[in-house]
Short mmCIF file of C-alpha atoms in Angstrom, two decimals:
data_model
loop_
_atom_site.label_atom_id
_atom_site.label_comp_id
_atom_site.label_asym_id
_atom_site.label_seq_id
_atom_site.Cartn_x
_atom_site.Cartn_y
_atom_site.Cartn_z
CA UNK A 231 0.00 0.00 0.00
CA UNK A 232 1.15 3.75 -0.35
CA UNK A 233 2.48 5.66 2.56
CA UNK A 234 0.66 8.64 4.04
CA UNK A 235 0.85 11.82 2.13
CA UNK A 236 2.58 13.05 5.55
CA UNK A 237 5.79 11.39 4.84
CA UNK A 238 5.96 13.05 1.70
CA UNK A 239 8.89 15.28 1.54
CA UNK A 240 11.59 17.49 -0.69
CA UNK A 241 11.90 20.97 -2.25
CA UNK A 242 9.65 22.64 -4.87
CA UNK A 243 9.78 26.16 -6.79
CA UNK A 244 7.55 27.44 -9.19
CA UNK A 245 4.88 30.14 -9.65
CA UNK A 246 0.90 30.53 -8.58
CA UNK A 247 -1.36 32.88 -10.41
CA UNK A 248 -4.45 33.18 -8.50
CA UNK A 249 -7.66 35.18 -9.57
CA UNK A 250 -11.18 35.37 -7.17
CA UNK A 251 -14.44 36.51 -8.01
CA UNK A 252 -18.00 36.35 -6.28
CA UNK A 253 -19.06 34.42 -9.10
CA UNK A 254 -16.84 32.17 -10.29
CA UNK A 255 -14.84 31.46 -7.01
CA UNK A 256 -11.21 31.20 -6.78
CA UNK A 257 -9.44 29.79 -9.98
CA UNK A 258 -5.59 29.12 -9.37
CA UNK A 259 -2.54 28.30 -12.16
CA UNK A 260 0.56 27.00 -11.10
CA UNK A 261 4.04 25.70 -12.58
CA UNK A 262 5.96 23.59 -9.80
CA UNK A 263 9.36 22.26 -10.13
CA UNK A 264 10.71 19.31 -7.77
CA UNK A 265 13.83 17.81 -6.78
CA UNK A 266 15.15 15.56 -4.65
CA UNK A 267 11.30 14.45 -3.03
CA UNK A 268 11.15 11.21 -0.60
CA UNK A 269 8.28 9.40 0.01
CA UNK A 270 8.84 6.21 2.58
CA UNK A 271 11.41 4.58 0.66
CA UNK A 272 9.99 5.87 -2.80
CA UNK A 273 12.49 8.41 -4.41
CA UNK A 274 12.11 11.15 -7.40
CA UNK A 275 14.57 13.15 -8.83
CA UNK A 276 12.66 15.29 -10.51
CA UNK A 277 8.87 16.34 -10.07
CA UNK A 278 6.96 18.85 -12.93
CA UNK A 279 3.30 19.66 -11.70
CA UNK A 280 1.65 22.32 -13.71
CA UNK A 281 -1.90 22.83 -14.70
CA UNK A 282 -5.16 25.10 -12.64
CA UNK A 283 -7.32 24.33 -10.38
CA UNK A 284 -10.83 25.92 -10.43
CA UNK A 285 -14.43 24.77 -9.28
CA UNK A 286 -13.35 21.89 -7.34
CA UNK A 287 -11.60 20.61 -10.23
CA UNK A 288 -7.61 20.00 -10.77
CA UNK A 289 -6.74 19.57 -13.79
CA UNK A 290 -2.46 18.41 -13.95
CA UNK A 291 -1.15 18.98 -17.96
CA UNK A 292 1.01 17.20 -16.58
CA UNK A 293 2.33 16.18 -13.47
CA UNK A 294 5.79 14.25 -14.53
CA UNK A 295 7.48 12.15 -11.80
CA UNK A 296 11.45 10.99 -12.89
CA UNK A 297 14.50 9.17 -11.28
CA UNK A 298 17.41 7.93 -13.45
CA UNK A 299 15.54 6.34 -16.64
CA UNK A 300 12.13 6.09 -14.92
CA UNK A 301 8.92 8.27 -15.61
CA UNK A 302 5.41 8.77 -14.46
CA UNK A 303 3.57 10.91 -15.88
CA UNK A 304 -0.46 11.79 -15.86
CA UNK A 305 -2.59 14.08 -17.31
CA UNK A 306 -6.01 14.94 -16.44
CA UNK A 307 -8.24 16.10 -13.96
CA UNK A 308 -9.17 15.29 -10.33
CA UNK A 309 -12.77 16.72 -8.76
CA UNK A 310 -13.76 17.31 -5.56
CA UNK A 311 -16.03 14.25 -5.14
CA UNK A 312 -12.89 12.14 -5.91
CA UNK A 313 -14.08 11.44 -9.60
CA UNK A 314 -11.12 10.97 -11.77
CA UNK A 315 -10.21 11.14 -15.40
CA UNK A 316 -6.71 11.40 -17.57
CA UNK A 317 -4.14 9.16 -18.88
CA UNK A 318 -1.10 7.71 -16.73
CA UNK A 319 2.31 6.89 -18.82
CA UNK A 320 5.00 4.81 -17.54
CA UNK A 321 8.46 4.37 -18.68
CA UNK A 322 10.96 1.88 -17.09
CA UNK A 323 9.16 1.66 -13.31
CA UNK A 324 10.88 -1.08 -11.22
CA UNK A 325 8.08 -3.96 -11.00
CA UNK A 326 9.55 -4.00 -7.53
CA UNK A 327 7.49 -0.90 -6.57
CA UNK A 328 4.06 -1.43 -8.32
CA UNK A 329 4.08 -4.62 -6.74
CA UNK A 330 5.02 -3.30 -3.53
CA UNK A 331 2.43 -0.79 -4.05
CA UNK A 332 -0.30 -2.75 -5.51
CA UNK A 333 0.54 -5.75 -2.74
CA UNK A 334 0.92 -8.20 -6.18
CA UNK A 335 1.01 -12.05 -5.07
CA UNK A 336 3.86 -12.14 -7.37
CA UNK A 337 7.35 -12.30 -7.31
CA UNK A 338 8.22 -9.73 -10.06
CA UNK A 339 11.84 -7.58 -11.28
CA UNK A 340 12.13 -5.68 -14.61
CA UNK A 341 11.14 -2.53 -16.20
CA UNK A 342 7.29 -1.90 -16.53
CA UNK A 343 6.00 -0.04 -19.65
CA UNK A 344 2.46 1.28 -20.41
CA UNK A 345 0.09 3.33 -20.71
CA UNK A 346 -3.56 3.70 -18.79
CA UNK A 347 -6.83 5.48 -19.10
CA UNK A 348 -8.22 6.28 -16.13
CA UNK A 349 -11.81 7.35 -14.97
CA UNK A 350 -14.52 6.59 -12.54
CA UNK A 351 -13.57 7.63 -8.75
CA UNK A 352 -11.00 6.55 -6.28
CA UNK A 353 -12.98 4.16 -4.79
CA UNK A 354 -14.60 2.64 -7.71
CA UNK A 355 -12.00 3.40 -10.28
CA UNK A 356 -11.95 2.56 -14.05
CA UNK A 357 -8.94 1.50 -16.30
CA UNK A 358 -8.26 0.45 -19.45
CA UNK A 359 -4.55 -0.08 -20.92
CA UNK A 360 -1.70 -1.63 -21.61
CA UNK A 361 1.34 -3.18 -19.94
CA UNK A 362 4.69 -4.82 -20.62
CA UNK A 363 7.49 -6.14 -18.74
CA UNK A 364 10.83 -6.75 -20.14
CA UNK A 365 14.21 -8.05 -19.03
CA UNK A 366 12.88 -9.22 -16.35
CA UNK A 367 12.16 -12.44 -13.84
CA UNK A 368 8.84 -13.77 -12.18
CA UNK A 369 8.93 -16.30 -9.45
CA UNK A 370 13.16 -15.83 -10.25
CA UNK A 371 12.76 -17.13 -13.37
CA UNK A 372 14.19 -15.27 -16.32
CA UNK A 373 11.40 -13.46 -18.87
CA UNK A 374 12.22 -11.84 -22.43
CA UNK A 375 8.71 -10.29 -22.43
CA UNK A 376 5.61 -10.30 -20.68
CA UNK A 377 2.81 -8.26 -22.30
CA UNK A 378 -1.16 -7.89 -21.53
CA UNK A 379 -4.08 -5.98 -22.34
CA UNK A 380 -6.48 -5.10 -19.50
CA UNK A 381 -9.16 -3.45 -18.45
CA UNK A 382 -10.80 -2.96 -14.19
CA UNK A 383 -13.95 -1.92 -13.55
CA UNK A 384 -16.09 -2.50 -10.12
CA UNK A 385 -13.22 -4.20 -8.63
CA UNK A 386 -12.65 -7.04 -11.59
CA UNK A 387 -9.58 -7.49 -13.39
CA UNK A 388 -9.49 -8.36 -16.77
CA UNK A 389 -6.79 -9.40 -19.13
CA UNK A 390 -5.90 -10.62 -22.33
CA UNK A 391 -1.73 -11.28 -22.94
CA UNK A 392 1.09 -13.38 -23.37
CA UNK A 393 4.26 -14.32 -21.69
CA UNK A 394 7.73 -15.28 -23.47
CA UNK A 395 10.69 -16.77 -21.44
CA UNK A 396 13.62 -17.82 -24.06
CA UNK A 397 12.52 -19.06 -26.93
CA UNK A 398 9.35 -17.77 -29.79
CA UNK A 399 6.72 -19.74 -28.17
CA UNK A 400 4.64 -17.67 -25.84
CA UNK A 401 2.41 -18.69 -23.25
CA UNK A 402 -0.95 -17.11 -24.44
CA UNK A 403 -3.56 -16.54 -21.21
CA UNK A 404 -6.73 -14.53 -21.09
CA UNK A 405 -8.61 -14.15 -17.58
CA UNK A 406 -11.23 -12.40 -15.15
CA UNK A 407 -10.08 -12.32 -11.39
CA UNK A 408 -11.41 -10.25 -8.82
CA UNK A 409 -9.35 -7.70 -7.14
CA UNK A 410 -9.59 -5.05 -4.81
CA UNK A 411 -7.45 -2.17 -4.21
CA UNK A 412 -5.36 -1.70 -1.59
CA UNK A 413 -6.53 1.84 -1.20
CA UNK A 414 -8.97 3.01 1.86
CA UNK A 415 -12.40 2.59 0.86
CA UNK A 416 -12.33 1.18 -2.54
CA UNK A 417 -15.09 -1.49 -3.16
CA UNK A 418 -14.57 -4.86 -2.58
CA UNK A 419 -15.36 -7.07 -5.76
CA UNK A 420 -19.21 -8.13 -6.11
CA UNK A 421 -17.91 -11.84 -6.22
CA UNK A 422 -14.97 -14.46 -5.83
CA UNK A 423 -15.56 -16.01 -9.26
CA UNK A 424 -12.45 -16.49 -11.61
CA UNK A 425 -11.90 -17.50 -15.15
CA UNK A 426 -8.64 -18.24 -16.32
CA UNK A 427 -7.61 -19.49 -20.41
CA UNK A 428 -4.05 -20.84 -20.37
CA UNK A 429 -2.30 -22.26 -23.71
CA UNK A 430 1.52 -23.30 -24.14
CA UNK A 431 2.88 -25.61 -26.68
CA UNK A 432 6.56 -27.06 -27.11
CA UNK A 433 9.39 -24.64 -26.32
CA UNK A 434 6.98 -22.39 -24.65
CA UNK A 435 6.68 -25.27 -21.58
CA UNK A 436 10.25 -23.60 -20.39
CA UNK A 437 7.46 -21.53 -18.65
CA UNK A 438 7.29 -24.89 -16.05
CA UNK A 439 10.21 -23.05 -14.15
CA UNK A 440 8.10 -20.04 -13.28
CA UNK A 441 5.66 -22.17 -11.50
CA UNK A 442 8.24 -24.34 -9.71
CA UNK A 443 10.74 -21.49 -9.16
CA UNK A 444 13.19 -23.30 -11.04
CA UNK A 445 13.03 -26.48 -8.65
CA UNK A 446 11.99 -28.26 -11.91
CA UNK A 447 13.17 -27.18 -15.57
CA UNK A 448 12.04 -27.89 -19.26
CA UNK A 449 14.89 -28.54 -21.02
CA UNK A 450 13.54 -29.61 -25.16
CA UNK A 451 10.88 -31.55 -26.32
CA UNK A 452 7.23 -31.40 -27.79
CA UNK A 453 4.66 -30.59 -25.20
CA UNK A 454 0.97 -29.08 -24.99
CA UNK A 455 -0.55 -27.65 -22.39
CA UNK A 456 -4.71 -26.24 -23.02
CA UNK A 457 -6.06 -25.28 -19.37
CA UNK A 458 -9.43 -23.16 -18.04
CA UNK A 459 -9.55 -22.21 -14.83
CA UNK A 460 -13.22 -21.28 -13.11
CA UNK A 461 -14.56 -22.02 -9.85
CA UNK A 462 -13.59 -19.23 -7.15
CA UNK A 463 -10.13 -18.45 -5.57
CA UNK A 464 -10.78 -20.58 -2.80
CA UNK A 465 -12.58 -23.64 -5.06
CA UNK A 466 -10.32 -23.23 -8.23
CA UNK A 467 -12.05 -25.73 -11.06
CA UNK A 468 -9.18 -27.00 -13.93
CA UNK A 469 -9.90 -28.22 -17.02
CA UNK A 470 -7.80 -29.13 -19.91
CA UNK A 471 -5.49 -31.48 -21.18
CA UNK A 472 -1.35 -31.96 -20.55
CA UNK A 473 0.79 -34.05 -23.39
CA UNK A 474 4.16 -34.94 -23.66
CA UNK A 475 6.25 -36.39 -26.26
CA UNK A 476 10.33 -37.33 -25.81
CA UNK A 477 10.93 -34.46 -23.53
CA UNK A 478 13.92 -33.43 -21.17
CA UNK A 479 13.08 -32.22 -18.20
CA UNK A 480 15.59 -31.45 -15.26
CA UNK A 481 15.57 -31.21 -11.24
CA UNK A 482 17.99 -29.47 -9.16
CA UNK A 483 17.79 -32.39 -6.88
CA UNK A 484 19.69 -34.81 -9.44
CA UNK A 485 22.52 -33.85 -11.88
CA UNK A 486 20.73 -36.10 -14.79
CA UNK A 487 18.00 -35.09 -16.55
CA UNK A 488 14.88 -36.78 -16.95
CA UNK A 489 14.53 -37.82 -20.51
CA UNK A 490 12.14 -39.45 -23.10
CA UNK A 491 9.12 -38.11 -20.73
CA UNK A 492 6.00 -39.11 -22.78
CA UNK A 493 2.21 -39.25 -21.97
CA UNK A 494 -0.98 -37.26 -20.93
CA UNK A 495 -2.77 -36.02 -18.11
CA UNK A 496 -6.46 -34.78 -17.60
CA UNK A 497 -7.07 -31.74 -15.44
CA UNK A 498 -11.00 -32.91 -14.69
CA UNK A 499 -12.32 -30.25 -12.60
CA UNK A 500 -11.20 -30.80 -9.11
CA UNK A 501 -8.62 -33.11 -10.05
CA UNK A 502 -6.00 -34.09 -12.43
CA UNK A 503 -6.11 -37.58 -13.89
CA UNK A 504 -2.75 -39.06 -15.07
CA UNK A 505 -3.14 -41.20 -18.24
CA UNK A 506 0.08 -42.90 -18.03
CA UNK A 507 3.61 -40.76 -17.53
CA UNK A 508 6.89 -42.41 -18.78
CA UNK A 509 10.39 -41.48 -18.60
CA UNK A 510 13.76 -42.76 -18.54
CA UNK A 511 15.90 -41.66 -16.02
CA UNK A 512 19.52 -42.45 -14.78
CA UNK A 513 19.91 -45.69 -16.27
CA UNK A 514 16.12 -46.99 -15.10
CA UNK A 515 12.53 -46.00 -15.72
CA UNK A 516 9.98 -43.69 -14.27
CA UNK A 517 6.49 -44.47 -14.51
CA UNK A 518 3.61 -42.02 -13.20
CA UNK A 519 -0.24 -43.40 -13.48
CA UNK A 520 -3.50 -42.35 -11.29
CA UNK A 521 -5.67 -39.33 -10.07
CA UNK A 522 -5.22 -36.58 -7.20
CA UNK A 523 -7.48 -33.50 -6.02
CA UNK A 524 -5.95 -30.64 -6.76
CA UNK A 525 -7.38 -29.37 -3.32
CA UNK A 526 -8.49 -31.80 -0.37
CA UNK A 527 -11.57 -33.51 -1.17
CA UNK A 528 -13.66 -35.72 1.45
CA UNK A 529 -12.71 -38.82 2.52
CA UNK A 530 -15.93 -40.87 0.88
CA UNK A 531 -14.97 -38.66 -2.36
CA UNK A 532 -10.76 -39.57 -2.33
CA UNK A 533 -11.28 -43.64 -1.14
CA UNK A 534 -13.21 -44.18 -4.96
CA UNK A 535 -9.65 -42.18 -6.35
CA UNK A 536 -7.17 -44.20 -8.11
CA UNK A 537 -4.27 -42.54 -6.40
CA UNK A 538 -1.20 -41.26 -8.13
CA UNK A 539 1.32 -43.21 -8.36
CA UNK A 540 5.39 -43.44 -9.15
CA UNK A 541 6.79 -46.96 -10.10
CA UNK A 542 10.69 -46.75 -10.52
CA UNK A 543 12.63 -49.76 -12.22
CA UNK A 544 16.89 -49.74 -11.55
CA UNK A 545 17.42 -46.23 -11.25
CA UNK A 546 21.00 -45.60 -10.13
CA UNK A 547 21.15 -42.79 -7.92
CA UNK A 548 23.50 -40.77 -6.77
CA UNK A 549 22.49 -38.16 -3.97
CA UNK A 550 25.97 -36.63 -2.64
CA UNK A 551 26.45 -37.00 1.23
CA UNK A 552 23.38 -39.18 1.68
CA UNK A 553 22.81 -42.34 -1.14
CA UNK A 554 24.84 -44.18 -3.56
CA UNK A 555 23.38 -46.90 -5.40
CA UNK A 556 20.30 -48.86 -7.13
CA UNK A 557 16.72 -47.66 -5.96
CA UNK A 558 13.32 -49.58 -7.31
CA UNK A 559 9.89 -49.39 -5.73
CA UNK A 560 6.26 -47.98 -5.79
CA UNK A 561 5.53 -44.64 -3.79
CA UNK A 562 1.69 -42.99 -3.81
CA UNK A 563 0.21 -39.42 -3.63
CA UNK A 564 -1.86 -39.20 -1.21
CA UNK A 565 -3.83 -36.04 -0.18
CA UNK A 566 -3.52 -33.32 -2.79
CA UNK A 567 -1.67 -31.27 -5.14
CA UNK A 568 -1.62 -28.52 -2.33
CA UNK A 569 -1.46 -31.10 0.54
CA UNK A 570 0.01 -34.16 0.05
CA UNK A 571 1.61 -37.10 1.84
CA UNK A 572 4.04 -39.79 0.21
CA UNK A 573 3.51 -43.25 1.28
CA UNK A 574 5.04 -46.19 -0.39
CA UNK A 575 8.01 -48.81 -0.59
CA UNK A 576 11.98 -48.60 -1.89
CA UNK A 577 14.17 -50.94 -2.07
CA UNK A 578 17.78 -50.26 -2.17
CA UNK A 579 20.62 -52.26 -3.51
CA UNK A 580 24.43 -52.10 -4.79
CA UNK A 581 24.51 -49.14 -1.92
#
């Protein structure tokens, strides 16, 4: 959230011009000129603010906030009653500070560029613009370009963009998610409902180390990935379909790769249903089959669940400091994708 006005501080000069009458009430122009302003741990440079202010109306043409490379800039008007309309321009903000400012569930560094049309009030405001981010990293993995379309209105964010790590092949998403500002009295959102349109192919699956923070990697291979999210943010409902065909795929916890993964998986609502997973891996073989929740479910619900499980046929592993040797065995998901518990039995040879 943003500080209090208060804590604003620095050193302005300029010039007012102010004219009064009985009938149309006190009209004043000014032309400010900042430097050196601090606000909390937010720093400008430079500050322009000119425009006039008359019958409960400012009206900024423009007010210009700069540091280094960075600018804000808006221009428009401001009533009395809060009401609100203009156009905001950025130029190389830090993603640190509009997530900071915005309290973003996201992980985000990089240069935001954009621009916004703004009306409505500050508690029910209304936006409609663009955004991308470039150069930069989400969840600490690297992105080339990130860029969306999106409009708010009564607390409901709407989008429409695309997201490229390395390689040509963009994630595509589209989505509706409710979201209130972090701003005293704005409205909350009329509802919890979601809708999310997710669509990745091939190279584009490098995305997989945004969502595991780079825990787990996509390395080559053909893959597809067609997901739809609805339900609520508390009762998320997947749909789609995952398939895989000869791909590498690494994890920081071994130094081989996983390789020749092939097969499919259903995401079936409240659940994800896997077809049959296959990969070969350190001189053995990795097989995945069954179904979890992707939330907990009920106990009557989860006993009439095939539950997920690994089989693993003479893999020789190699975990520095703790294992050398042959591992085979069956291990089960139990639980759910959020909350799960491993259960299952190993045996160990050649160790």
């Amino acid at each position: 959230p943003l500080p209090e006005l208060g804590n604003l501080k620095g050193y302005f000069n300029g010039k007012f011009a102010l004219r009064a009458s009985l009938k149309s009430g006190l009209t004043v122009d000014f032309d400010l000129r900042g430097k050196d302003w601090l606000w909390d741990n937010y720093r400008a440079s430079q500050i322009l603010a000119s425009g006039r202010f008359e019958n409960g109306i400012l009206t900024l043409t423009p007010l210009r906030i700069q540091t280094n490379q960075s600018l804000l800039a808006f221009s428009g008007t401001v009533g009395d009653s809060g009401t609100q309309s203009g156009q905001l321009r950025m130029e190389k903000i830090p993603a640190t500070a509009v997530q900071e400012i915005l309290s973003l569930p996201l992980n985000m560094t990089g240069d935001l560029n954009g621009s916004v049309l703004l009306s409505g009030s500050w508690a029910n405001p209304l936006a409609r613009g663009e955004l991308t981010l470039e150069q930069g990293t989400l969840n600490n993995a690297p992105i080339r370009l990130a860029k969306a379309a999106f409009g708010y209105v009564d607390s409901r964010l709407n989008f429409d963009g695309s997201l490229q790590v390395s390689d040509p092949e963009p994630l595509v998403f589209r989505g509706s998610v409710p979201y209130q500002l972090p701003i005293s009295g704005s409205r909350s959102p009329d509802n919890e409902l979601i809708s999310l349109d997710v669509k990745v192919q091939n190279e584009g699956l490098a995305l997989l180390n945004l969502l595991t923070q780079g825990q787990v990697a996509w390395e080559k291979g053909q893959g597809e990935v067609n997901l739809k999210v609805t339900g609520t943010t508390q009762k998320p409902i997947a749909t789609g379909r995952l398939t895989l065909n000869n791909a590498v795929i690494r994890s920081q916890v071994f130094a081989e790769p996983m390789t020749d993964v092939t097969g499919s998986a259903e995401f079936e609502g409240d659940r994800i249903r896997v077809n049959g997973l296959n990969a070969k891996f350190s001189g053995g073989s990795l097989s995945m089959k069954g179904t979890i929740p992707i939330v907990t479910v009920p106990n009557d619900i989860r006993s009439n669940l095939n539950p997920l499980s690994l089989s693993m046929e003479n893999l020789n592993i190699d975990l520095k400091g703790l294992y050398r040797g042959t591992v085979e065995g069956l291990v089960k998901l139990s639980g759910s994708v959020l909350e799960h518990a491993v259960t299952g039995q190993l045996k160990l040879s050649g160790g």
